[in-house]
Amino acid sequence: MENPLVYFNGLFSGSKKHNRFLSLLFNRAEVTTEARQRPPLAVMVRKEIADHIRSWRFLILLLLILLTYAGSMYISLSNVKAAVANENDPDRLFLYLKLLTISDGSLPTFHIFISFLGALLGISLGFDAINAEQNAGTLTRLLAQPVYRDTLLLAKFLGAFTIVSTLFLSLALLMIGGGLFVTGVKIEGSEFIRIMAFVVVTVLYVGFWLALSILFSVLFKQATTSALTVIGIWLFFTIFYRIVVSMIVKAFFPDPVYLSESEVVSYQQLLLDFLRLAPSQLYTDATTTLLMPSVRSLGPLTMEQMAGAIPSPLSVRESLLIVWPQVTGLVAATAVCCALTYYCFMRKEIRT
Amino acid sequence: MQQAIIELEGLSKHYGSLKAVDNLNLRIAPGEIYGLLGPNGAGKTTTILMMLGLTEPTAGTATVCGINATTHPIAVKRKVGYMPDSLGFYDSMTALDNLVYVARLSGIPEGQVHHQSRQMMELVGLAAAMDKKTATYSRGMKQRLGLAEVLIRQPEVIVLDEPTLGIDPTGVKDFLTLIRQLSRQQGITVLLSSHHLHQVQQVCDRVGIFVGGKLLADGDVTSLWRNLSPGENTVVNIQLADPASVDPAIPAALKDLEGVQAVSLTEEGMELSCSANITPAIVRRAVQLGLEVMGVQQKAYGLEDIYHRYFENNVNLHKTDGKSTGLFQRTFFRKQKA
């Protein structure tokens, strides 16, 4: 480092350099003739993406997801022959969907894995979005620039969202390419649409956790507190929620022996509705329907409804109609998180 | 006063029962260098944050460049460059990247961003270190980077919160000289907060003394003193050759002079406080009394004395009578405003 004596040398001496300095500073006309400006949102999103890509945290999660992907692909590729030959399975001809959904029991399938890891990915990309900047003192500087506060929030969300979408899209395309390469079977249009819809649902699901963790990064000053809180919520929904719901059901629901069939169905429906308050349930429902074309309902079906039904795969449009409420639910939950974040952040006092 | 560029009216900020800023009225004219002076926790930073719309006032308005900072913070931020007291940078990025990022955000056209940032780095003396990560920067270097960031936006008003914190004395001098020069040549208004009295005294046209959320006084250094103690305008110190052997009758004799209010013996000689500047008469009398005068000094009051005096008053009043404090300060404050 140079001598502190030369900090501002040449600035005050009235030299040529000094004049250039002032003309650079204050000759506005000279500046405005130049080209366009970049919108602040684009600048921020760019920086966020660059930050994430260079961070160790993201690399580790990427590695985890790639491992999961490779593991489940290996298992499904080695079992795909048997699955396709299974005459009783109406979905047996959807080779590429099979690749994503079959397992020999030694590993969960890819979409089940993602319902855990995706949440973790979303949390890890967002839990320190705002409070880390606040603690580092960069938030004050950033907001002293002429940018809206919501631009910052949006940039935080979109930056991570872009990364997640790119990641899952590439994984899906890799999987299709790998399948083509290994089996040589042509992919059906409907399969492709289903897989893309799966990618969209996955990204939305990760987006929900991302929005939730950004909300907590605004609420809590310490990054560790916000991380622990979101992880706590995640654990609650993945592990305890099911137990809590079944406990309540046992305590309050009447014994099914004394009920008529329609009452049992309506109670069953209610139970499912409670379970669907958990985002991971919504995700699993949606992906199962998308990846297994023969799934025709996510609730209980009565015998009358089943009567005359041929066990055949549904069309893409019908599967999409079935998952529409789930997708809407995920989007709504994300929107609620975002709205709360805005509400908390817009009037927050910014100081370190 | 001419049209004010910063105008605070009845600005207050309460945190629960704590009044961080209490009914603050302040006008700063364009091109002025104004020093906000006060101890830690006096509400300086809170006031600055309210001027930038980073904190919402509980009551009152902050108008900067004719724009309400609470309702239109973006328009204000376009014209104001702000350097916070605790500067943080993105440690994983180089200094130049940090500057480029902010330059882009502040709306500098894409074609010029790199060129201008480089030039600015050179000019604050960071050319050699501009490709280093800011994690390796020292406090002084960060301060310079912060200044580059403020200046690259070509602001009309510069707000500096504790700008000299953590810089070595030479750096401080250069920094303050630069700020004064910019203000004088380009008519930039500068508001700086500090608790370093002599630094503020060096560069500021006007200072405001800010204690416990209230602006106790503002004005230039001389008028502050005059307002503070109208009764004891002048203090004259007489240095004597042999202070120990002063005849006890002499102080009384000096006190008989018209205008002399108090005489006290000090280690070096005598200190007289007078209602008017009557130094020549005092010297004449002292010589007549046979004192061996080595030197006569009319005491000049610095900001430090003023500051301590205000602060003392405030503390004393708190101690003696809590209720009268507000009253005293309020009446005093009105006087200042008028």
XYZ file of C-alpha atoms in Angstrom:
690
model
C 0.000 0.000 0.000
C 1.239 3.445 -0.769
C 2.147 6.140 1.652
C -0.886 7.839 3.172
C 0.743 11.144 2.398
C -0.116 10.744 -1.248
C -3.814 10.082 -0.672
C -4.989 13.095 -2.476
C -1.802 14.253 -4.064
C -2.375 16.194 -7.189
C -5.969 16.841 -6.339
C -5.534 20.154 -4.665
C -2.580 21.656 -6.405
C -4.534 23.231 -9.208
C -2.594 21.138 -11.679
C -3.888 19.903 -14.994
C -4.933 16.678 -13.361
C -7.006 18.605 -10.915
C -8.826 20.459 -13.658
C -9.501 17.251 -15.432
C -10.924 15.897 -12.223
C -13.336 18.736 -11.886
C -14.366 18.691 -15.511
C -14.975 15.003 -15.200
C -17.061 15.576 -12.154
C -19.191 18.415 -13.113
C -19.439 18.770 -16.814
C -22.831 17.204 -17.087
C -23.282 17.988 -20.765
C -20.286 15.858 -21.634
C -21.741 12.938 -19.750
C -25.293 12.929 -21.025
C -24.275 12.692 -24.674
C -23.183 9.101 -24.096
C -25.172 5.968 -24.659
C -28.103 4.446 -22.818
C -28.276 3.559 -19.150
C -28.894 0.125 -17.824
C -32.033 -0.222 -15.710
C -31.130 -0.727 -12.024
C -33.036 -4.003 -11.810
C -30.954 -5.554 -14.596
C -27.750 -4.339 -12.959
C -28.740 -5.811 -9.617
C -29.942 -9.135 -10.988
C -26.683 -9.491 -12.886
C -24.694 -8.884 -9.748
C -26.820 -11.284 -7.713
C -26.372 -14.059 -10.233
C -22.638 -13.478 -10.363
C -22.479 -13.530 -6.569
C -24.386 -16.797 -6.317
C -22.372 -18.543 -8.975
C -19.126 -17.603 -7.289
C -20.306 -18.595 -3.814
C -19.207 -21.861 -2.213
C -22.652 -22.376 -0.811
C -24.164 -22.646 -4.255
C -21.391 -24.879 -5.535
C -21.938 -27.328 -2.690
C -25.676 -27.475 -3.297
C -25.098 -27.835 -6.998
C -22.841 -30.753 -6.303
C -25.458 -32.331 -4.041
C -28.169 -31.993 -6.647
C -25.921 -33.302 -9.396
C -25.089 -36.319 -7.231
C -28.771 -36.948 -6.580
C -29.460 -36.620 -10.240
C -26.659 -38.971 -11.241
C -27.632 -41.498 -8.579
C -31.298 -41.597 -9.477
C -30.503 -41.679 -13.197
C -28.196 -44.633 -12.668
C -30.815 -46.536 -10.704
C -33.599 -45.796 -13.133
C -31.497 -46.586 -16.210
C -30.604 -49.975 -14.798
C -34.247 -50.706 -13.990
C -35.889 -49.194 -17.031
C -35.924 -52.429 -18.989
C -38.026 -54.238 -16.411
C -40.353 -51.270 -15.979
C -41.040 -50.943 -19.682
C -41.703 -54.672 -19.966
C -44.271 -54.588 -17.124
C -47.577 -55.314 -18.898
C -49.732 -54.188 -15.954
C -48.415 -50.646 -15.953
C -50.396 -48.343 -18.207
C -47.491 -45.868 -18.159
C -44.907 -48.335 -19.351
C -44.500 -46.747 -22.747
C -43.478 -43.359 -21.401
C -39.804 -44.175 -21.300
C -38.539 -40.753 -20.301
C -41.096 -40.300 -17.557
C -40.103 -43.728 -16.306
C -36.511 -42.571 -16.116
C -37.595 -39.890 -13.655
C -39.949 -42.003 -11.582
C -38.725 -45.571 -11.226
C -36.534 -46.822 -8.485
C -35.590 -50.196 -7.104
C -36.117 -48.969 -3.569
C -32.475 -48.281 -2.754
C -32.842 -44.572 -3.507
C -35.882 -42.306 -3.614
C -36.788 -41.124 -7.086
C -35.529 -37.831 -8.394
C -38.709 -35.844 -7.814
C -38.993 -37.050 -4.216
C -35.394 -36.076 -3.647
C -36.045 -32.639 -5.047
C -38.923 -32.072 -2.661
C -36.238 -32.137 0.066
C -33.240 -30.711 -1.711
C -35.167 -28.101 -3.658
C -36.403 -26.597 -0.429
C -32.882 -26.575 0.912
C -31.645 -24.953 -2.280
C -34.251 -22.221 -2.063
C -33.512 -21.592 1.605
C -29.782 -21.444 1.137
C -30.038 -18.984 -1.724
C -32.244 -16.577 0.170
C -31.774 -16.759 3.916
C -29.189 -13.982 4.111
C -30.366 -11.908 1.163
C -31.092 -8.727 3.076
C -29.621 -9.096 6.545
C -26.140 -9.989 5.334
C -26.074 -6.783 3.322
C -27.348 -4.852 6.274
C -24.701 -6.260 8.580
C -21.934 -5.655 6.076
C -23.027 -2.041 5.729
C -23.639 -2.356 2.013
C -27.392 -1.957 2.321
C -27.162 1.672 3.401
C -24.873 2.451 0.503
C -27.082 0.624 -1.920
C -30.253 2.364 -0.809
C -28.535 5.749 -0.851
C -28.455 5.271 -4.621
C -31.514 6.343 -6.573
C -33.119 2.898 -6.655
C -36.434 1.759 -5.270
C -36.376 -0.626 -2.381
C -38.589 -3.120 -4.149
C -36.062 -3.236 -6.964
C -33.598 -4.687 -4.505
C -36.052 -7.298 -3.227
C -37.063 -8.220 -6.726
C -33.437 -8.474 -7.787
C -32.674 -10.772 -4.865
C -35.584 -12.998 -5.807
C -35.056 -12.951 -9.557
C -31.313 -13.528 -9.298
C -31.723 -16.745 -7.342
C -34.795 -17.698 -9.354
C -32.883 -17.413 -12.616
C -30.166 -19.668 -11.283
C -32.634 -22.271 -10.064
C -34.540 -22.295 -13.350
C -31.355 -22.647 -15.345
C -30.186 -25.453 -13.114
C -33.331 -27.540 -13.375
C -33.848 -26.868 -17.045
C -30.328 -28.053 -17.791
C -30.807 -31.113 -15.621
C -34.017 -32.009 -17.452
C -32.420 -31.488 -20.836
C -29.395 -33.521 -19.752
C -31.688 -36.295 -18.708
C -33.531 -36.297 -22.013
C -30.257 -36.189 -23.921
C -28.783 -38.969 -21.798
C -31.896 -41.081 -22.285
C -31.779 -40.574 -26.017
C -28.140 -41.512 -26.053
C -28.511 -44.645 -23.936
C -31.798 -46.066 -25.212
C -32.092 -44.592 -28.669
C -35.855 -44.249 -28.201
C -37.477 -41.158 -29.646
C -39.123 -38.841 -27.095
C -42.878 -38.206 -27.467
C -44.164 -34.657 -27.632
C -46.423 -35.239 -24.644
C -43.526 -36.589 -22.623
C -41.500 -33.504 -23.410
C -44.346 -31.238 -22.329
C -44.789 -33.193 -19.124
C -41.101 -32.979 -18.301
C -41.053 -29.242 -18.983
C -44.128 -28.826 -16.780
C -42.282 -30.804 -14.108
C -39.376 -28.361 -14.397
C -41.749 -25.403 -14.068
C -43.428 -26.869 -10.977
C -40.043 -27.648 -9.442
C -38.811 -24.111 -10.030
C -42.013 -22.706 -8.537
C -41.562 -24.932 -5.511
C -37.983 -23.780 -4.970
C -39.235 -20.236 -5.580
C -41.628 -20.575 -2.677
C -38.841 -21.507 -0.257
C -36.718 -18.761 -1.699
C -39.434 -16.169 -1.079
C -39.996 -17.484 2.423
C -36.304 -17.299 3.297
C -36.017 -13.768 1.873
C -38.957 -12.798 4.072
C -37.093 -14.049 7.127
C -33.910 -12.359 6.031
C -35.840 -9.094 6.240
C -37.441 -9.940 9.561
C -34.318 -11.071 11.407
C -31.120 -9.148 11.727
C -28.893 -12.177 12.069
C -28.442 -14.445 9.083
C -28.117 -17.505 11.300
C -31.436 -16.777 13.017
C -33.257 -16.449 9.745
C -31.626 -19.596 8.354
C -32.561 -21.620 11.421
C -36.119 -20.333 11.404
C -36.714 -21.259 7.770
C -35.053 -24.626 8.212
C -37.288 -25.127 11.229
C -40.364 -24.407 9.142
C -39.120 -26.737 6.468
C -38.500 -29.542 8.967
C -41.901 -28.977 10.494
C -43.627 -29.403 7.152
C -41.560 -32.366 5.986
C -41.524 -34.369 9.214
C -43.921 -33.185 11.880
C -46.822 -31.804 9.935
C -48.018 -35.212 8.794
C -47.806 -36.563 12.344
C -49.617 -33.581 13.810
C -52.393 -33.843 11.248
C -52.873 -37.577 11.815
C -52.928 -37.040 15.575
C -55.653 -34.441 15.220
C -57.547 -36.700 12.884
C -57.430 -39.564 15.349
C -58.637 -37.343 18.148
C -61.476 -35.579 16.368
C -62.661 -37.687 13.452
C -65.340 -40.251 14.177
C -64.633 -43.928 13.736
C -65.095 -44.785 10.035
C -66.921 -48.006 10.975
C -70.033 -46.018 11.934
C -69.995 -43.750 8.909
C -71.550 -44.002 5.522
C -69.290 -44.279 2.545
C -69.860 -40.699 1.398
C -69.033 -39.390 4.866
C -65.780 -41.349 4.908
C -64.902 -39.850 1.553
C -65.641 -36.332 2.718
C -63.506 -36.814 5.853
C -60.744 -38.248 3.730
C -60.989 -35.227 1.485
C -60.762 -32.903 4.483
C -57.686 -34.722 5.734
C -56.022 -34.356 2.345
C -56.887 -30.676 2.264
C -55.127 -30.225 5.587
C -52.090 -32.091 4.332
C -52.023 -29.874 1.276
C -51.299 -26.865 3.410
C -47.735 -28.147 3.338
C -45.932 -26.927 0.220
C -44.022 -30.189 -0.134
C -47.331 -32.050 -0.343
C -48.467 -29.719 -3.119
C -45.223 -30.331 -4.934
C -45.335 -34.098 -4.588
C -48.978 -34.167 -5.735
C -48.220 -32.036 -8.756
C -45.098 -33.871 -9.853
C -46.623 -37.290 -9.333
C -49.547 -36.378 -11.553
C -47.309 -34.901 -14.197
C -44.819 -37.733 -14.288
C -47.309 -40.585 -14.000
C -49.919 -40.084 -16.671
C -52.200 -42.787 -15.239
C -52.795 -40.856 -12.036
C -56.275 -39.483 -12.553
C -57.185 -38.010 -9.215
C -55.340 -36.751 -6.186
C -58.192 -37.449 -3.802
C -60.088 -40.593 -2.961
C -62.266 -42.010 -5.719
C -65.471 -43.867 -5.082
C -66.337 -47.081 -6.842
C -68.979 -45.284 -8.883
C -66.452 -42.837 -10.150
C -64.087 -45.639 -11.044
C -66.737 -47.754 -12.747
C -66.128 -47.989 -16.439
C -62.785 -46.236 -16.287
C -60.140 -47.787 -18.470
C -56.738 -47.896 -16.745
C -55.069 -45.826 -19.410
C -52.822 -42.760 -19.235
C -54.442 -39.324 -19.216
C -53.717 -36.752 -21.862
C -51.312 -33.940 -21.042
C -54.146 -31.451 -20.898
C -56.059 -33.489 -18.330
C -52.989 -34.016 -16.148
C -52.324 -30.297 -16.269
C -55.919 -29.618 -15.244
C -55.484 -31.907 -12.251
C -52.320 -30.156 -11.057
C -53.633 -26.661 -11.730
C -54.851 -26.126 -8.126
C -51.502 -27.280 -6.776
C -49.597 -24.889 -9.031
C -51.961 -22.088 -8.095
C -51.403 -22.887 -4.429
C -47.633 -22.742 -4.790
C -47.769 -19.482 -6.720
C -50.164 -18.018 -4.165
C -47.938 -19.014 -1.238
C -44.950 -17.454 -2.987
C -46.930 -14.296 -3.682
C -47.990 -14.056 -0.035
C -44.368 -14.355 1.079
C -43.288 -11.688 -1.398
C -46.086 -9.362 -0.325
C -45.161 -9.749 3.339
C -41.523 -9.122 2.509
C -42.430 -5.911 0.691
C -44.625 -4.816 3.555
C -41.862 -5.347 6.100
C -39.056 -3.937 4.029
C -40.560 -0.848 2.463
C -40.751 1.141 5.683
C -37.919 -0.505 7.512
C -35.239 1.692 8.927
C -31.979 1.075 7.165
C -28.959 1.398 9.362
C -26.172 -0.808 10.459
C -31.481 33.697 4.341
C -31.791 32.807 0.687
C -33.648 29.770 -0.590
C -32.559 26.829 1.542
C -31.370 23.629 -0.110
C -31.930 21.569 3.018
C -34.879 22.468 5.135
C -35.967 20.539 8.178
C -39.181 21.562 9.885
C -40.232 20.180 13.225
C -38.469 16.940 12.395
C -38.860 14.324 15.115
C -38.059 10.669 15.441
C -39.142 8.683 18.436
C -38.151 5.138 19.246
C -40.737 4.203 21.826
C -40.271 6.711 24.593
C -36.805 7.696 23.435
C -36.728 10.889 21.419
C -33.777 10.389 19.098
C -34.512 13.613 17.249
C -36.804 16.124 18.860
C -38.535 18.864 16.907
C -35.558 19.829 14.796
C -35.658 22.961 12.655
C -32.757 23.638 10.357
C -32.083 25.492 7.140
C -28.952 25.105 5.109
C -28.236 27.425 2.199
C -26.819 26.233 -1.132
C -23.051 26.096 -1.220
C -22.724 26.074 2.522
C -20.593 23.682 4.527
C -22.560 22.802 7.589
C -21.202 20.825 10.485
C -23.515 18.802 12.649
C -21.741 18.471 15.919
C -22.658 16.323 18.813
C -21.666 13.479 21.072
C -22.356 9.870 20.182
C -26.016 9.036 20.232
C -27.134 12.619 19.792
C -29.284 11.738 16.790
C -26.979 12.954 14.030
C -27.158 9.812 11.960
C -30.906 9.510 12.454
C -31.346 13.063 11.170
C -29.249 12.280 8.126
C -31.172 9.083 7.435
C -34.425 11.026 7.574
C -33.066 13.546 5.090
C -32.410 10.705 2.661
C -35.713 8.978 3.214
C -34.003 5.944 4.723
C -35.972 6.414 7.931
C -39.430 7.799 8.334
C -39.778 10.732 10.683
C -42.366 10.486 13.456
C -43.356 14.075 12.788
C -42.238 17.003 10.708
C -40.810 17.244 7.208
C -37.398 17.069 5.631
C -37.077 18.934 2.348
C -33.937 18.560 0.280
C -33.505 20.478 -2.988
C -37.165 21.411 -2.715
C -38.263 17.770 -2.597
C -39.880 16.046 0.345
C -37.423 13.348 1.313
C -39.975 11.135 3.023
C -42.421 10.909 0.160
C -40.010 11.203 -2.778
C -36.766 9.625 -1.620
C -35.644 8.600 -5.099
C -35.683 12.139 -6.445
C -33.700 13.273 -3.425
C -31.175 10.474 -3.751
C -30.508 11.510 -7.360
C -29.189 14.807 -6.076
C -27.577 13.817 -2.829
C -24.411 11.823 -2.371
C -24.314 10.079 0.974
C -21.379 8.475 2.681
C -22.471 6.452 5.736
C -20.312 6.232 8.830
C -19.788 2.514 8.626
C -18.769 1.847 5.084
C -19.281 -1.655 3.824
C -18.321 -3.001 0.449
C -18.849 -6.303 -1.279
C -15.755 -8.091 -0.122
C -15.793 -10.665 -2.855
C -15.612 -7.995 -5.544
C -12.696 -5.804 -6.484
C -12.793 -2.150 -5.530
C -13.302 -1.171 -9.137
C -16.228 -3.564 -9.498
C -17.781 -2.125 -6.371
C -17.522 1.355 -7.817
C -18.772 0.251 -11.227
C -21.786 -1.395 -9.618
C -22.775 1.746 -7.781
C -22.036 3.895 -10.813
C -24.430 1.791 -12.877
C -27.093 1.945 -10.214
C -26.835 5.682 -10.022
C -27.617 5.877 -13.700
C -24.304 6.621 -15.348
C -24.557 5.613 -19.003
C -23.136 2.206 -19.778
C -20.575 3.537 -22.257
C -18.934 5.680 -19.614
C -19.156 3.569 -16.510
C -15.769 1.879 -16.744
C -13.935 4.909 -17.984
C -15.321 7.167 -15.283
C -14.833 4.662 -12.515
C -11.208 4.145 -13.433
C -10.623 7.849 -13.586
C -12.310 8.362 -10.239
C -10.185 5.652 -8.675
C -7.048 7.315 -9.956
C -8.164 10.622 -8.637
C -8.844 9.487 -5.112
C -5.455 7.823 -5.171
C -6.515 4.201 -5.409
C -5.256 3.508 -8.920
C -2.695 0.982 -7.743
C -5.159 -0.929 -5.596
C -8.235 -0.781 -7.776
C -8.131 -4.412 -8.859
C -7.694 -5.677 -5.316
C -10.639 -7.096 -3.455
C -12.105 -4.675 -0.961
C -11.654 -7.279 1.778
C -7.977 -6.363 1.750
C -8.624 -2.640 2.041
C -7.695 -0.632 5.092
C -10.151 1.717 6.720
C -8.595 4.760 5.071
C -8.724 3.148 1.655
C -12.366 2.250 2.140
C -13.041 5.827 3.090
C -11.473 7.001 -0.152
C -13.438 4.454 -2.110
C -16.560 5.739 -0.396
C -15.711 9.262 -1.451
C -15.155 8.138 -5.030
C -18.582 6.576 -4.905
C -20.193 9.778 -3.685
C -18.408 11.965 -6.209
C -18.955 9.812 -9.278
C -22.637 10.679 -9.122
C -21.975 14.408 -9.404
C -24.258 15.330 -6.539
C -25.597 18.740 -5.638
C -25.467 17.972 -1.964
C -22.934 15.796 -0.194
C -23.820 14.291 3.145
C -20.926 12.819 5.056
C -21.539 10.928 8.258
C -18.371 10.932 10.367
C -16.169 11.227 7.284
C -12.915 11.518 9.153
C -13.376 8.489 11.352
C -10.397 6.207 11.159
C -8.230 8.250 8.822
C -4.780 9.391 9.885
C -4.229 13.131 10.461
C -2.695 13.824 7.052
C -5.496 12.006 5.366
C -8.042 14.005 7.338
C -6.455 17.273 6.335
C -6.429 16.342 2.666
C -9.944 15.041 2.858
C -11.289 18.196 4.441
C -9.354 20.420 2.058
C -10.803 18.533 -0.862
C -14.312 18.885 0.472
C -13.889 22.592 1.056
C -12.431 23.077 -2.387
C -15.253 21.195 -4.065
C -17.825 23.160 -2.180
C -16.266 26.498 -2.988
C -15.593 25.868 -6.654
C -18.694 23.965 -7.613
C -21.169 25.369 -5.140
C -21.851 21.943 -3.664
C -23.598 21.981 -0.345
C -21.892 19.834 2.233
C -23.389 18.537 5.424
C -21.012 16.675 7.633
C -21.506 15.197 11.025
C -18.721 14.655 13.453
C -17.710 14.699 17.036
C -14.226 15.897 16.178
C -14.547 19.535 17.050
C -11.404 21.000 15.622
C -11.964 19.314 12.282
C -15.422 20.736 12.024
C -14.101 24.127 12.996
C -11.550 23.951 10.189
C -13.927 23.545 7.298
C -17.437 24.491 8.279
C -19.154 27.792 7.580
C -21.746 27.076 10.169
C -22.107 24.501 12.855
C -25.065 23.165 14.719
C -24.639 21.741 18.184
C -26.762 18.733 18.598
C -27.283 17.109 21.964
C -29.915 14.617 22.974
C -31.906 15.004 19.777
C -32.158 18.773 20.015
C -30.297 21.405 18.110
C -29.046 23.576 20.941
C -27.580 26.266 18.737
C -26.480 26.983 15.238
C -24.451 29.672 13.596
C -20.796 30.414 12.994
C -18.333 29.939 15.776
C -18.179 33.607 16.883
C -21.884 34.198 17.028
C -22.363 30.959 18.890
C -20.139 32.174 21.655
C -21.743 35.557 21.777
C -25.151 33.991 22.128
C -24.053 31.559 24.701
C -22.701 33.907 27.327
C -23.669 37.520 26.777
C -22.476 38.459 30.285
C -18.876 37.371 29.985
C -17.833 38.290 26.526
C -14.177 38.824 27.132
C -11.724 36.991 29.274
C -8.271 38.507 29.639
C -5.341 36.516 30.891
C -2.416 38.391 32.340
C 0.827 36.500 32.616
C 2.996 37.666 35.433
C 6.707 37.236 36.072
C 6.128 36.053 39.620
C 2.537 35.006 40.124
C 3.179 33.574 43.574
C 3.974 36.887 45.209
C 1.010 38.941 44.128
C -0.270 41.354 46.721
C -3.756 40.187 47.820
C -5.006 43.746 47.458
C -4.269 43.843 43.763
C -7.142 41.643 42.516
C -9.568 43.777 44.460
C -8.038 46.908 42.997
C -8.384 45.532 39.493
C -11.945 44.607 40.158
C -12.741 48.244 40.845
C -12.204 48.960 37.190
C -15.452 49.568 35.370
C -16.481 46.502 33.406
C -14.415 43.952 35.279
C -16.695 41.363 36.790
C -14.398 38.789 38.274
C -10.716 38.407 38.957
C -9.092 35.150 39.813
C -5.526 34.084 40.378
C -4.171 31.334 38.182
C -0.889 29.490 38.056
C 0.528 31.844 35.472
C -1.009 35.056 36.674
C -4.526 36.394 36.686
C -7.702 35.862 34.757
C -10.180 38.688 34.442
C -13.588 38.374 32.956
C -15.089 41.581 31.650
C -18.437 42.646 30.277
C -16.760 44.515 27.419
C -13.385 44.453 25.753
C -11.385 46.747 28.012
C -7.978 45.121 27.668
C -6.035 48.427 27.265
C -7.519 49.810 30.467
C -6.703 46.654 32.349
C -3.104 46.708 31.170
C -2.751 50.379 32.095
C -4.123 49.724 35.559
C -1.988 46.634 36.073
C 1.150 48.568 35.236
C 0.103 51.373 37.572
C -0.339 48.796 40.333
C 3.243 47.726 39.789
C 2.586 44.288 38.380
C 5.325 42.793 36.240
C 3.309 41.932 33.190
C 4.920 39.356 30.884
C 2.067 39.039 28.484
C -1.584 39.816 28.013
C -3.910 37.519 26.175
C -7.474 37.955 25.240
C -8.917 34.513 25.341
C -10.253 33.285 21.989
C -12.994 30.731 22.226
C -12.878 27.713 20.047
C -15.617 25.376 19.157
C -14.467 23.064 21.865
C -15.226 25.608 24.591
C -18.580 26.353 23.102
C -19.409 22.739 22.808
C -18.436 21.979 26.348
C -20.361 24.953 27.601
C -23.505 23.841 25.837
C -23.061 20.341 26.929
C -22.437 21.353 30.524
C -25.504 23.557 30.595
C -27.560 20.741 29.319
C -26.241 18.258 31.839
C -26.529 20.673 34.748
C -30.089 21.495 33.992
C -30.940 17.858 33.759
C -29.468 17.371 37.179
C -31.048 20.326 38.910
C -34.478 20.434 37.444
C -35.616 17.975 34.876
C -38.725 19.900 33.973
C -37.127 23.193 33.211
C -34.714 21.627 30.743
C -37.107 21.466 27.880
C -38.352 24.946 28.556
C -34.889 26.399 28.623
C -33.870 24.665 25.483
C -36.998 25.589 23.693
C -36.786 29.243 24.492
C -33.142 29.255 23.688
C -33.835 27.515 20.478
C -36.400 30.083 19.393
C -33.906 32.760 19.980
C -31.524 30.984 17.682
C -34.063 30.684 14.993
C -34.991 34.339 15.064
